[in-house]
Amino acid sequence: MKKTTIIGIGLALVFLTNACKQDGNESDAYGNFETTEYMISAENSGKILNLEIEEGDVFTQAQQVGIIDTTQLYLQKEQLKAQKSSIASGIKNILSRIAVYQEQISILKKDKERIDQMFADEAATIKQVDDVNGGIQIAQKQIQSVKTENAKVLAELESVNKKIDALNDLIQKSKIIVPQAATVLEKYKEPFEMVNIGTPLFKLADLRTLDLRVYISGDQLPSVKIGQEVKVIIDKNEKENHSLKGKVSWISSQSEFTPKIIQTKKERVKLVYAVKIKVANDGLLKIGMPGEIRF
């Protein structure tokens, strides 16, 4: 009689379990919400003059939130600007010398025309012809020499301009910027602290949309497609759930063993496929929060 009762209870439990599966209340996959987190690091070395962010701050667009001291960069830039002015005045002097030589050539060419005519009339000697031709050639070589000198000065000026551009870039990189809409997850530095290039300042993530990473079995895989809408379920309280809409954004092309966060060994040794579901976040969702999906 006792054995019959135990068997009866067991059959009843199996029936109830099957009934629960059949009534559609069991989810198809489980996982946790995640998002892409990224670090904002210092792009220049120096003292942080101000950093106007706190953990939890939400930014809807790109915005400057701080700056690293640029005093030395500014002084170097002013020094280069003075050097550039000096070089520019040298270029003006070179150009004026070229103008003088060109004027000399113009005068010598007029002399050449007159002497050539006199030589044709046998009123001038061959030496006079050679002298005027030689004078023109010398002036032309002087112009070429000055142009070579000018090219060197122009190259020096270009070098100074590039140094100024490099300083402008460093000054720009001294600005601490939130590059896009994001939420501040963690803050690592405070104003007046010294930082080097690459020092982490704060961590950001866009929490407007989160990814629910779930794992599905091989027999579920054929029924899941990119862009497919699914029902996402999160806990509302101990007895109730909250439903959201999600869309499949990624399906792994390779199988893997069920992650170790799954407690039972029976589940851990199964081969599954990772799937990401994009879910719009109205403030209810948090990183690491558990979720379920139903196809």
JSON list of C-alpha atoms in Angstrom, two decimals, residues 40-44 47-54 57 59 62-70 170-179 184 187 189-193 195 201-202:
[
{"chain": "A", "resi": 40, "resn": "ILE", "atom": "CA", "xyz": [38.35, 56.91, -21.33]},
{"chain": "A", "resi": 41, "resn": "SER", "atom": "CA", "xyz": [42.06, 57.44, -20.69]},
{"chain": "A", "resi": 42, "resn": "ALA", "atom": "CA", "xyz": [44.31, 60.49, -20.59]},
{"chain": "A", "resi": 43, "resn": "GLU", "atom": "CA", "xyz": [45.72, 61.40, -24.01]},
{"chain": "A", "resi": 44, "resn": "ASN", "atom": "CA", "xyz": [48.29, 63.77, -22.53]},
{"chain": "A", "resi": 47, "resn": "LYS", "atom": "CA", "xyz": [47.73, 67.74, -13.85]},
{"chain": "A", "resi": 48, "resn": "ILE", "atom": "CA", "xyz": [43.96, 67.44, -14.14]},
{"chain": "A", "resi": 49, "resn": "LEU", "atom": "CA", "xyz": [42.66, 70.99, -13.71]},
{"chain": "A", "resi": 50, "resn": "ASN", "atom": "CA", "xyz": [38.99, 69.97, -13.60]},
{"chain": "A", "resi": 51, "resn": "LEU", "atom": "CA", "xyz": [36.89, 66.86, -14.16]},
{"chain": "A", "resi": 52, "resn": "GLU", "atom": "CA", "xyz": [33.16, 67.52, -13.98]},
{"chain": "A", "resi": 53, "resn": "ILE", "atom": "CA", "xyz": [31.68, 64.01, -13.86]},
{"chain": "A", "resi": 54, "resn": "GLU", "atom": "CA", "xyz": [30.33, 61.68, -11.22]},
{"chain": "A", "resi": 57, "resn": "ASP", "atom": "CA", "xyz": [25.95, 60.85, -14.74]},
{"chain": "A", "resi": 59, "resn": "PHE", "atom": "CA", "xyz": [25.22, 62.26, -21.18]},
{"chain": "A", "resi": 62, "resn": "ALA", "atom": "CA", "xyz": [29.43, 64.29, -26.85]},
{"chain": "A", "resi": 63, "resn": "GLN", "atom": "CA", "xyz": [30.64, 66.79, -24.27]},
{"chain": "A", "resi": 64, "resn": "GLN", "atom": "CA", "xyz": [33.87, 68.12, -22.75]},
{"chain": "A", "resi": 65, "resn": "VAL", "atom": "CA", "xyz": [33.98, 67.31, -19.04]},
{"chain": "A", "resi": 66, "resn": "GLY", "atom": "CA", "xyz": [37.48, 68.32, -18.02]},
{"chain": "A", "resi": 67, "resn": "ILE", "atom": "CA", "xyz": [40.97, 69.41, -19.05]},
{"chain": "A", "resi": 68, "resn": "ILE", "atom": "CA", "xyz": [44.60, 68.60, -18.32]},
{"chain": "A", "resi": 69, "resn": "ASP", "atom": "CA", "xyz": [47.01, 71.51, -17.72]},
{"chain": "A", "resi": 70, "resn": "THR", "atom": "CA", "xyz": [48.27, 72.94, -21.06]},
{"chain": "A", "resi": 170, "resn": "LEU", "atom": "CA", "xyz": [48.32, 67.85, -27.82]},
{"chain": "A", "resi": 171, "resn": "ILE", "atom": "CA", "xyz": [46.34, 70.86, -26.57]},
{"chain": "A", "resi": 172, "resn": "GLN", "atom": "CA", "xyz": [43.21, 69.37, -28.13]},
{"chain": "A", "resi": 173, "resn": "LYS", "atom": "CA", "xyz": [43.98, 65.99, -26.56]},
{"chain": "A", "resi": 174, "resn": "SER", "atom": "CA", "xyz": [44.34, 67.69, -23.17]},
{"chain": "A", "resi": 175, "resn": "LYS", "atom": "CA", "xyz": [40.58, 68.16, -23.23]},
{"chain": "A", "resi": 176, "resn": "ILE", "atom": "CA", "xyz": [38.76, 65.33, -21.45]},
{"chain": "A", "resi": 177, "resn": "ILE", "atom": "CA", "xyz": [35.71, 64.43, -23.51]},
{"chain": "A", "resi": 178, "resn": "VAL", "atom": "CA", "xyz": [32.78, 62.07, -23.28]},
{"chain": "A", "resi": 179, "resn": "PRO", "atom": "CA", "xyz": [32.73, 61.05, -26.97]},
{"chain": "A", "resi": 184, "resn": "VAL", "atom": "CA", "xyz": [29.43, 57.04, -16.31]},
{"chain": "A", "resi": 187, "resn": "LYS", "atom": "CA", "xyz": [35.36, 57.25, -11.99]},
{"chain": "A", "resi": 189, "resn": "LYS", "atom": "CA", "xyz": [40.63, 60.18, -11.00]},
{"chain": "A", "resi": 190, "resn": "GLU", "atom": "CA", "xyz": [39.90, 63.51, -9.34]},
{"chain": "A", "resi": 191, "resn": "PRO", "atom": "CA", "xyz": [40.93, 67.13, -10.12]},
{"chain": "A", "resi": 192, "resn": "PHE", "atom": "CA", "xyz": [44.55, 68.08, -9.29]},
{"chain": "A", "resi": 193, "resn": "GLU", "atom": "CA", "xyz": [45.82, 64.52, -9.65]},
{"chain": "A", "resi": 195, "resn": "VAL", "atom": "CA", "xyz": [48.21, 61.56, -14.92]},
{"chain": "A", "resi": 201, "resn": "LEU", "atom": "CA", "xyz": [40.06, 58.37, -16.03]},
{"chain": "A", "resi": 202, "resn": "PHE", "atom": "CA", "xyz": [36.56, 56.86, -16.11]}
]
